[in-house]
GROMACS .gro file of C-alpha atoms in nm:
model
   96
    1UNK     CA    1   1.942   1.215   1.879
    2UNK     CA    2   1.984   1.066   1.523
    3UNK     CA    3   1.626   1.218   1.389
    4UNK     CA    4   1.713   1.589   1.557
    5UNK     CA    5   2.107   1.544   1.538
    6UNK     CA    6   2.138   1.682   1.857
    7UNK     CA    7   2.165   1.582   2.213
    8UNK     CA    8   2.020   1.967   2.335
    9UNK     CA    9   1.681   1.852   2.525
   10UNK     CA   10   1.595   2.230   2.449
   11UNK     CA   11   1.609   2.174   2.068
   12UNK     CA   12   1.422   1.819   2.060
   13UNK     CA   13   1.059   1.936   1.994
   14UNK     CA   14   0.761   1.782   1.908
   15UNK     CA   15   0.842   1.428   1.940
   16UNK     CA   16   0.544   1.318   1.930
   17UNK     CA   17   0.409   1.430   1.599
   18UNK     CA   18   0.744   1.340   1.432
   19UNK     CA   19   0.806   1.011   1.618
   20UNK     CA   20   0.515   0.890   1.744
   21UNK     CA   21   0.659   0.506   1.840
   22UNK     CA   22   0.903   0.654   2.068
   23UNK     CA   23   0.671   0.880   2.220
   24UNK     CA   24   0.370   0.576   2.297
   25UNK     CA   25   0.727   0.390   2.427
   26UNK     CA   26   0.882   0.713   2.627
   27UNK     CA   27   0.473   0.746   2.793
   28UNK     CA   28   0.453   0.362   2.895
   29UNK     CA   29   0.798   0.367   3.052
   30UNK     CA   30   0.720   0.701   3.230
   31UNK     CA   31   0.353   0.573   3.369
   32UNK     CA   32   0.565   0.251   3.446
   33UNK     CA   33   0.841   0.473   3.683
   34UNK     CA   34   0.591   0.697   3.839
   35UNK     CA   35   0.363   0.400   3.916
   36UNK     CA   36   0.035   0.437   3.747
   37UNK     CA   37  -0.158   0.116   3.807
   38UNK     CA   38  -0.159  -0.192   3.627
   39UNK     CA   39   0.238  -0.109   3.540
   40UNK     CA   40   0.538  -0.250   3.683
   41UNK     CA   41   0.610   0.034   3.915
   42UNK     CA   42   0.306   0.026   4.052
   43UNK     CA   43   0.313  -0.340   4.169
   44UNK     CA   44   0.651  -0.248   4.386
   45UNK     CA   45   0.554   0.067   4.517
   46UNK     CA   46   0.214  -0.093   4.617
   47UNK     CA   47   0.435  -0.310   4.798
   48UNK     CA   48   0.660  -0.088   4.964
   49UNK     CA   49   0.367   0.117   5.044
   50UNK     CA   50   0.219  -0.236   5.264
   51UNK     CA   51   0.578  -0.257   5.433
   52UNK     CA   52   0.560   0.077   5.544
   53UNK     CA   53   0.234   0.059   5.693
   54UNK     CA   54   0.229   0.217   6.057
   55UNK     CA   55   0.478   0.425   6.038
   56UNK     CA   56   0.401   0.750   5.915
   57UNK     CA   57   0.741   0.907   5.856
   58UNK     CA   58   0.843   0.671   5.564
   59UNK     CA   59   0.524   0.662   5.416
   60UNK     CA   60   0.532   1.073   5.368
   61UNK     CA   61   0.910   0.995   5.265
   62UNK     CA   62   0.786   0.746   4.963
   63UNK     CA   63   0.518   0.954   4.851
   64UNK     CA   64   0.759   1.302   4.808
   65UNK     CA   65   0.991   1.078   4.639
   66UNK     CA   66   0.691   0.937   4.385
   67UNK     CA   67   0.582   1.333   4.346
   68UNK     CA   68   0.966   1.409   4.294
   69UNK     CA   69   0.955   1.160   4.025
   70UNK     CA   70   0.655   1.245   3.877
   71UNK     CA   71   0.738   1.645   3.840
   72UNK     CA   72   1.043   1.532   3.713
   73UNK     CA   73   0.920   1.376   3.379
   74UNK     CA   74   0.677   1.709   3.322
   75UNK     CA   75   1.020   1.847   3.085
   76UNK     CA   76   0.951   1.551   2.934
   77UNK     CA   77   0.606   1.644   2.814
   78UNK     CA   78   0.790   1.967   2.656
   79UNK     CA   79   0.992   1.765   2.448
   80UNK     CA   80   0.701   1.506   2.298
   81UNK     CA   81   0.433   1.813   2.238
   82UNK     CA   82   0.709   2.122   2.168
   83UNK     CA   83   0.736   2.485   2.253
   84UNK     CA   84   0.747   2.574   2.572
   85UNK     CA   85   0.834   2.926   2.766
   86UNK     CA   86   1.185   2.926   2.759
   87UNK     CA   87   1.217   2.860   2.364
   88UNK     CA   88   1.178   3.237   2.316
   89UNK     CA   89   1.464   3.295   2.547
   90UNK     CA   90   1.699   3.015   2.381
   91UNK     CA   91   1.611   3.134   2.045
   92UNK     CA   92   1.764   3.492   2.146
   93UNK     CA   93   2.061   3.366   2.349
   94UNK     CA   94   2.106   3.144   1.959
   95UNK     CA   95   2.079   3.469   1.758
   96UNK     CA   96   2.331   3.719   1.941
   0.00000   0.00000   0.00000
């Protein structure tokens, strides 16, 4: 917010070329939520996942959740690498 002096997700761009700390620390914590192995995430939902063994219903339950979480942080990825489709369509709203 300081380095773009905005809070506007849709004008924070390129993140990782301009800040590229943040970015390795915004990946780690993201592969940490989503539960990509050898991360903290991944140890609880691996254990979740042995609780729920047997019963079907809760197991599809935890993994839409995971893949909820998961598409979640792909805006994310548009604000570490930059432009994305709807830039063009901000950048006219901006200019009328």
């Amino acid at each position: 917010i300081k380095y773009y002096k905005t809070r506007e997700i849709y004008h924070i761009r390129e993140v990782f070329k301009n800040l590229p700390i943040v970015s390795i620390s915004l990946i780690i914590g993201i592969l940490s939520i989503t539960g990509f192995p050898y991360m903290n995430g991944f140890v609880s939902k691996t254990l979740i996942k042995y609780h729920f063994k047997g019963n079907l219903i809760l197991t599809i339950c935890m993994h839409l959740i995971n893949l909820g979480t998961i598409i979640s942080f792909i805006k994310v990825a548009f604000v570490l690498t930059g432009k994305n489709k709807f830039d063009k369509v901000i950048e006219k709203k901006e200019n009328h």
